[in-house]
Structures are given as structure tokens and as C-alpha cells.
Coordinates of C-alpha atoms and ligand atoms in Angstrom, one line a residue:
M24 CA 0.0 0.0 0.0
T25 CA 1.4 3.4 -0.9
L26 CA 0.9 5.6 2.1
Y27 CA 1.8 8.9 0.6
T28 CA 2.6 10.4 -2.7
P29 CA 5.6 12.9 -2.9
S30 CA 5.6 15.5 -5.6
P31 CA 8.4 14.9 -8.1
E32 CA 10.3 17.9 -6.6
V33 CA 10.0 16.5 -3.1
A34 CA 10.8 12.9 -4.1
T35 CA 14.0 14.2 -5.8
A36 CA 15.1 16.2 -2.8
L37 CA 14.4 13.4 -0.3
A38 CA 16.2 10.9 -2.4
A39 CA 19.3 13.2 -2.6
G40 CA 19.2 13.9 1.2
K41 CA 18.5 17.6 0.5
P42 CA 16.6 19.8 2.9
V43 CA 12.8 19.7 2.8
V44 CA 10.4 21.8 4.9
A45 CA 6.9 20.5 5.4
L46 CA 3.9 22.9 5.3
E47 CA 0.4 22.4 6.5
S48 CA -2.8 23.1 4.5
T49 CA -5.4 23.9 7.2
I50 CA -3.9 27.3 7.3
I51 CA -4.9 27.6 3.6
T52 CA -8.4 26.2 3.8
H53 CA -9.5 27.3 7.3
G54 CA -7.0 29.9 8.4
M55 CA -7.1 32.6 5.8
P56 CA -9.6 33.9 3.2
W57 CA -9.3 33.5 -0.6
P58 CA -7.3 34.8 -2.4
Q59 CA -4.8 35.8 0.3
N60 CA -4.6 32.2 1.3
L61 CA -3.2 31.2 -2.1
E62 CA -0.8 34.1 -2.2
M63 CA 0.5 33.2 1.2
A64 CA 0.9 29.5 0.3
Q65 CA 2.8 30.4 -2.9
K66 CA 5.0 33.0 -1.1
V67 CA 5.9 30.6 1.7
E68 CA 7.0 28.0 -0.9
E69 CA 9.1 30.7 -2.6
V70 CA 10.7 31.8 0.7
I71 CA 11.7 28.2 1.4
R72 CA 13.2 27.8 -2.0
Q73 CA 15.2 31.0 -1.6
G74 CA 16.4 29.5 1.7
G75 CA 17.9 26.5 -0.1
A76 CA 15.2 24.0 0.8
T77 CA 12.3 22.3 -0.9
P78 CA 8.8 23.1 0.3
A79 CA 6.3 20.2 0.8
T80 CA 2.8 21.4 1.3
I81 CA 0.7 18.5 2.7
A82 CA -2.9 17.6 2.1
V83 CA -5.2 14.6 1.5
I84 CA -6.8 14.9 -2.0
E85 CA -9.4 12.3 -3.0
G86 CA -7.9 9.8 -0.6
T87 CA -4.3 10.3 -1.4
L88 CA -1.9 11.8 1.1
H89 CA 0.2 14.3 -0.9
V90 CA 3.6 15.4 0.3
G91 CA 4.2 18.4 -1.9
L92 CA 1.4 19.9 -4.1
T93 CA 1.5 21.0 -7.7
E94 CA 0.5 24.6 -8.5
E95 CA -2.8 23.3 -9.8
Q96 CA -3.6 21.3 -6.6
L97 CA -2.7 24.3 -4.5
H98 CA -5.0 26.5 -6.5
K99 CA -7.9 24.0 -6.2
L100 CA -7.5 23.5 -2.5
A101 CA -7.3 27.2 -1.8
Q102 CA -10.7 27.8 -3.5
A103 CA -12.4 24.5 -2.4
K104 CA -15.4 24.8 -0.1
G105 CA -16.3 22.3 2.6
V106 CA -12.8 20.8 2.8
A107 CA -12.4 18.6 6.0
K108 CA -9.9 19.7 8.7
L109 CA -7.9 16.6 9.4
S110 CA -6.1 15.9 12.7
R111 CA -4.7 12.6 14.0
A112 CA -8.2 11.3 14.7
D113 CA -9.7 11.7 11.2
M114 CA -6.8 11.4 8.8
A115 CA -7.1 7.6 8.2
V116 CA -10.9 7.8 7.9
C117 CA -10.6 10.5 5.2
M118 CA -8.1 8.5 3.3
A119 CA -10.1 5.3 3.5
H120 CA -13.2 6.8 2.0
G121 CA -11.3 8.8 -0.7
G122 CA -12.1 12.1 0.9
T123 CA -10.3 15.5 0.6
G124 CA -9.0 17.2 3.7
A125 CA -6.5 19.8 4.8
T126 CA -3.9 18.8 7.4
T127 CA -3.6 20.5 10.7
V128 CA -0.3 20.7 12.6
A129 CA -0.9 17.2 14.0
A130 CA -1.7 15.6 10.7
T131 CA 1.1 17.4 8.9
M132 CA 3.6 16.1 11.5
I133 CA 2.3 12.5 10.9
A134 CA 2.9 12.9 7.1
A135 CA 6.3 14.6 7.6
R136 CA 7.4 11.7 9.9
L137 CA 6.3 9.1 7.2
A138 CA 8.2 11.0 4.5
G139 CA 11.3 11.5 6.7
I140 CA 11.0 15.3 6.8
G141 CA 12.3 16.7 10.1
V142 CA 11.2 20.3 9.8
F143 CA 7.8 21.9 9.5
A144 CA 7.0 25.6 9.3
T145 CA 3.6 27.1 10.1
G146 CA 1.8 30.0 11.7
G147 CA 0.4 28.9 15.0
I148 CA -0.1 25.6 16.7
G149 CA -3.3 24.5 18.4
G150 CA -3.2 24.3 22.2
V151 CA -5.3 24.5 25.4
H152 CA -8.3 26.7 24.8
K153 CA -9.5 29.2 27.3
G154 CA -12.1 27.5 29.5
A155 CA -10.6 24.1 28.8
E156 CA -11.3 23.1 32.4
Q157 CA -15.0 23.1 31.3
S158 CA -14.8 22.3 27.6
F159 CA -11.8 19.9 27.7
D160 CA -10.8 21.5 24.4
I161 CA -7.1 20.7 24.0
S162 CA -5.6 20.4 20.5
A163 CA -4.2 17.1 19.3
D164 CA -1.3 19.2 18.1
L165 CA 0.2 19.0 21.6
Q166 CA 0.1 15.2 21.8
E167 CA 1.6 15.0 18.3
L168 CA 4.5 17.1 19.3
A169 CA 5.1 14.5 22.0
Q170 CA 5.1 11.7 19.5
S171 CA 6.4 12.7 16.0
P172 CA 10.1 13.6 15.6
V173 CA 9.6 16.9 13.8
T174 CA 10.8 20.4 14.7
V175 CA 7.8 22.7 14.3
I176 CA 8.4 26.4 13.8
A177 CA 5.4 28.6 14.8
A178 CA 5.0 32.1 16.0
G179 CA 4.2 30.7 19.5
A180 CA 0.6 29.9 20.3
K181 CA -2.2 32.3 19.6
A182 CA -3.4 34.4 22.5
I183 CA -6.9 33.0 21.8
L184 CA -5.5 30.1 23.7
D185 CA -4.7 29.8 27.4
L186 CA -0.9 30.2 27.0
P187 CA 0.2 29.3 30.6
K188 CA -2.0 26.1 30.4
T189 CA -0.6 25.3 26.9
L190 CA 3.0 25.6 28.3
E191 CA 2.1 23.3 31.2
V192 CA 0.6 20.6 29.0
L193 CA 3.7 20.8 26.7
E194 CA 5.9 20.4 29.7
T195 CA 3.9 17.4 31.0
L196 CA 4.2 15.8 27.5
G197 CA 7.9 16.4 27.5
V198 CA 7.9 18.8 24.5
P199 CA 10.6 21.4 24.5
T200 CA 9.1 24.9 23.9
I201 CA 11.9 27.0 22.7
A202 CA 11.7 30.7 22.1
F203 CA 13.9 31.8 19.2
G204 CA 16.2 34.8 19.9
Q205 CA 14.3 36.1 23.0
D206 CA 13.3 35.1 26.5
D207 CA 9.5 35.7 26.2
L208 CA 7.1 33.3 24.6
P209 CA 5.9 34.9 21.3
A210 CA 2.1 35.2 21.1
F211 CA 1.5 35.0 17.4
W212 CA 0.4 38.5 16.4
S213 CA 2.4 40.0 19.3
R214 CA 6.1 39.3 20.1
S215 CA 5.1 38.8 23.7
A216 CA 2.0 38.4 25.9
G217 CA 4.1 38.6 29.1
H218 CA 5.0 34.9 29.5
K219 CA 8.5 33.6 29.7
A220 CA 9.3 30.6 27.4
P221 CA 10.7 27.6 29.2
L222 CA 13.7 27.5 26.8
R223 CA 15.6 29.8 24.5
M224 CA 17.8 29.2 21.5
D225 CA 19.5 31.7 19.2
D226 CA 21.1 29.5 16.6
P227 CA 19.4 27.3 13.9
A228 CA 22.4 24.9 13.9
Q229 CA 21.9 24.3 17.6
I230 CA 18.2 23.8 17.1
A231 CA 18.9 21.1 14.5
R232 CA 21.5 19.6 16.9
A233 CA 18.9 19.4 19.7
Q234 CA 16.6 17.5 17.5
V235 CA 19.3 15.0 16.5
M236 CA 20.2 14.7 20.2
R237 CA 16.6 14.1 21.2
G238 CA 16.5 11.2 18.8
A239 CA 19.8 9.8 19.9
L240 CA 18.6 9.8 23.5
G241 CA 15.7 7.6 22.4
L242 CA 13.1 10.3 23.1
P243 CA 10.1 10.3 20.8
G244 CA 8.5 13.6 19.7
G245 CA 9.6 16.9 18.3
Q246 CA 10.3 20.4 19.4
L247 CA 8.3 23.5 19.3
I248 CA 10.3 26.6 18.1
A249 CA 8.4 29.8 18.9
N250 CA 9.7 32.4 16.5
P251 CA 8.5 36.0 17.2
I252 CA 6.8 37.9 14.5
P253 CA 9.1 40.6 13.0
Q254 CA 8.8 43.9 15.0
A255 CA 7.6 45.9 12.0
D256 CA 4.6 43.5 11.6
E257 CA 3.5 42.9 15.1
I258 CA 0.2 44.1 16.7
P259 CA 1.0 44.7 20.4
H260 CA -0.6 42.5 22.9
A261 CA -2.3 45.6 24.5
V262 CA -4.2 46.1 21.2
M263 CA -5.0 42.4 20.7
A264 CA -6.1 41.5 24.2
P265 CA -9.5 43.3 24.1
I266 CA -10.1 42.1 20.5
I267 CA -9.4 38.5 21.5
A268 CA -11.7 38.9 24.5
Q269 CA -14.5 40.2 22.3
A270 CA -14.1 37.3 19.7
T271 CA -14.0 34.7 22.5
R272 CA -17.3 36.2 23.9
D273 CA -18.9 36.1 20.4
A274 CA -17.9 32.4 20.0
Q275 CA -19.6 31.6 23.3
T276 CA -22.7 33.6 22.4
H277 CA -23.0 31.7 19.1
G278 CA -22.4 28.3 20.7
I279 CA -19.3 27.6 18.6
H280 CA -17.4 24.5 19.7
G281 CA -15.0 21.7 18.7
K282 CA -13.1 22.1 15.5
A283 CA -15.0 25.2 14.5
V284 CA -13.6 27.3 17.4
T285 CA -10.2 28.2 15.9
P286 CA -11.5 29.1 12.4
Y287 CA -14.4 31.2 13.9
L288 CA -12.0 33.1 16.2
L289 CA -9.6 33.8 13.4
Q290 CA -12.4 35.2 11.1
R291 CA -13.9 37.3 13.9
I292 CA -10.5 38.7 14.8
Y293 CA -9.9 39.5 11.1
E294 CA -13.2 41.5 11.1
L295 CA -12.5 43.2 14.4
T296 CA -8.9 44.3 13.4
E297 CA -10.2 45.3 9.9
G298 CA -7.8 42.9 8.2
R299 CA -4.7 43.9 10.2
S300 CA -4.6 40.4 11.8
L301 CA -4.3 38.8 8.4
S302 CA -1.3 40.9 7.2
A303 CA 0.4 40.1 10.5
N304 CA -0.4 36.4 10.1
I305 CA 1.1 36.3 6.6
A306 CA 4.2 38.1 7.7
L307 CA 4.8 35.7 10.6
V308 CA 4.3 32.6 8.4
L309 CA 6.9 33.9 5.9
N310 CA 9.3 34.6 8.8
N311 CA 8.8 31.1 10.1
A312 CA 9.4 29.6 6.6
R313 CA 12.7 31.5 6.5
L314 CA 13.8 30.0 9.8
G315 CA 12.5 26.6 8.8
A316 CA 14.6 26.5 5.7
Q317 CA 17.7 27.4 7.8
I318 CA 17.0 24.7 10.4
A319 CA 16.3 22.1 7.6
C320 CA 19.7 23.0 5.9
E321 CA 21.5 22.6 9.3
L322 CA 19.7 19.3 9.9
C323 CA 20.8 18.0 6.6
K324 CA 24.4 18.8 7.4
L325 CA 24.1 16.9 10.7
R326 CA 22.4 13.9 9.1
G327 CA 25.2 13.9 6.5
E328 CA 27.8 13.9 9.2
T329 CA 26.2 11.2 11.3
A330 CA 25.3 9.0 8.3
Ligands
PSU428 N1 -3.5 28.6 14.1 C1 -3.6 29.5 13.0 N2 -4.1 29.2 11.9 C2 -4.6 27.9 11.7 C3 -4.5 27.0 12.8 C4 -3.9 27.4 13.9 O1 -3.1 30.6 13.2 O2 -5.1 27.6 10.6 C5 -4.9 25.6 12.5 C6 -3.7 24.7 12.5 O3 -3.8 23.8 11.4 C7 -3.7 23.9 13.8 C8 -5.2 23.8 14.0 O4 -3.1 22.7 13.8 O5 -5.7 25.1 13.6 C9 -5.6 23.5 15.4 O6 -6.9 23.2 15.5 P1 -7.5 22.4 16.8 O7 -7.4 23.4 17.9 O8 -8.9 22.2 16.4 O9 -6.7 21.2 17.0
MN429 MN1 -10.0 21.6 19.6

């Protein structure tokens, strides 16, 4: 049984031991509106190529798990309506019935592990939602970080989540949460929301080394690199906090729950910030892609050395 289909470009890079960076597709189908979603997806791929690595956008299309999409597949996915949002729980079911679905961080990590891709760049990861003590809403992304050996570069976790609880769960699961180049945990649109990150690293080569070391120690799972949004693009936390509070109240009023929560909040925050949240979101994804390419190149060097 063929588990996944690499694009020709990705197959060539993997066979040659060249750096590859995985990219998720839920950010395209559920995270951003058309046509900015397609522009973002194309730019991210371009940034990774400029960084000397090969991009591998991942999605399930008509039952096939694609690792690397063609231009046409990317176009179609970005405009498709009613695409499923796939996490660890629903990936196999979607593939078994020939469905089409976008991969979340968790599902993208599973695909990356299968393909032997060690680095994955995205915007934000899922985490512990506010009020989780009532709703039990904790993203499967956290469990996946504890299981799949992939370094995930995100701009921290969104402040729509409960950041201290998210950090606690990651610690419990043995996932290193590493702020890149600063002490504070980046909070997606903002460079800080006032929480210290448990770990800090400043050098992509050391980040790659830490991943190799983790594997050598026999520890399953990956690492979360929290890369702050560039200063010029950030929306300060003081500006975001009341907007997030408003969006969260609106979600409650409308009885939004489960998988629909994150997409609803993102859309509502987009409206409340009059589009500014989207420009920041795109800027931070590109910034993460840049760092992802650097880490992937360093990881390749190390794999070459240790092979
Ligand atoms: N954060 C974003 N944009 C997104 C997501 C998170 O800024 O599109 C998506 C990612 O795919 C992430 C998923 O893995 O939401 C988490 O969803 P849930 O909380 O339902 O696990
Ligand atoms: Mn959830």
C-alpha cells in the first residue's frame, strides 16, 4: 500500500538527502480567506526555495496523502469549499473513503514523519483553549509534538488560547518549547504576551543539533520553536487583548465549539482588526518559513555527518 505520494520535486530532494520543509494546509483552507490564502501559500514556498530547501505542502486529496502539491492542486485547494480539517483522529478515515482534507499541525507532522521530513514551518499551533477546564478543548497538536520527531516552527501559540496552560501541557508531555532569539514566549500577532518561554535558543544549527540529540537519546517527539513575528509587523498585545476577549465572547454567544472554534475566532479577529490580523499572520508565516529553511539545511548537514 502506498501511504503517501511525494511530488516529483519532493521525491528528488528526499532521495538526494536535500533539505525539505513541510507545510500544513489547514492554514490555507481554514485559516485565511481567498485569495490571500493562495498568495500566502505560494510566497511561503518561494521563501523556502530561496532559503535553499524544498517546500512540501501536505494535504489529502481524493484519498491520497500528498507530500508536496502541484501549482494546480494548491489553486484548487485554496478555493475549495467544505474541505475537511484533518487531525490525528480523522486522517485515516478521510483517506479510507477517498475524501479530501486539509492537514492541521498534528496531521502534517504525521505525514512529515512518514516521509522522513524533520522540519515543518507554520503560523500557530493549536493548544489549550481558554475555559478548557469546562470544555476539555485541548488540540491534538500537543500530543503529536510529543510523538512525532519533527521540529515545528510557529510564532508561538495564539493568544486566543490559554498560554500558561498550553505551556504546562507541553511540559507534561515532554515537549521542549523553545523561544527563538528572545526570552519571552511569542504570542502570534504579538512578540510577547508577558509569559517567559521555558527554553531559549538563538542558533538554527543548535536547534537542529537538539533534534538529533533528542532522537539519539531515544526520546520520541519533536520540538516547538516559537519564533517571534518581526517587529515591523507585530500588533502589540495591549491592542490584541480586548479584541481577543471580544471574539471569545462572540464564540460563546454563538455556541461555537469543537473544530469550529479556531476558524471562527480567526475570522472574527480579522473582522475586528479590519484585516490587520491577516497581514500580521502572513508576515509571521513567511518569517517562520525562513527560519524553517535554515534549520532544515542545518539538519541535513548533521544527518550527512552522522550517516
Ligand atoms: N493557528 C492559526 N491558523 C490555523 C491553525 C492554527 O493561526 O489555521 C490551525 C492549524 O492547522 C492547527 C489547528 O493545527 O488550527 C488547530 O486546530 P484544533 O485546535 O482544532 O486542533
Ligand atoms: Mn480543539
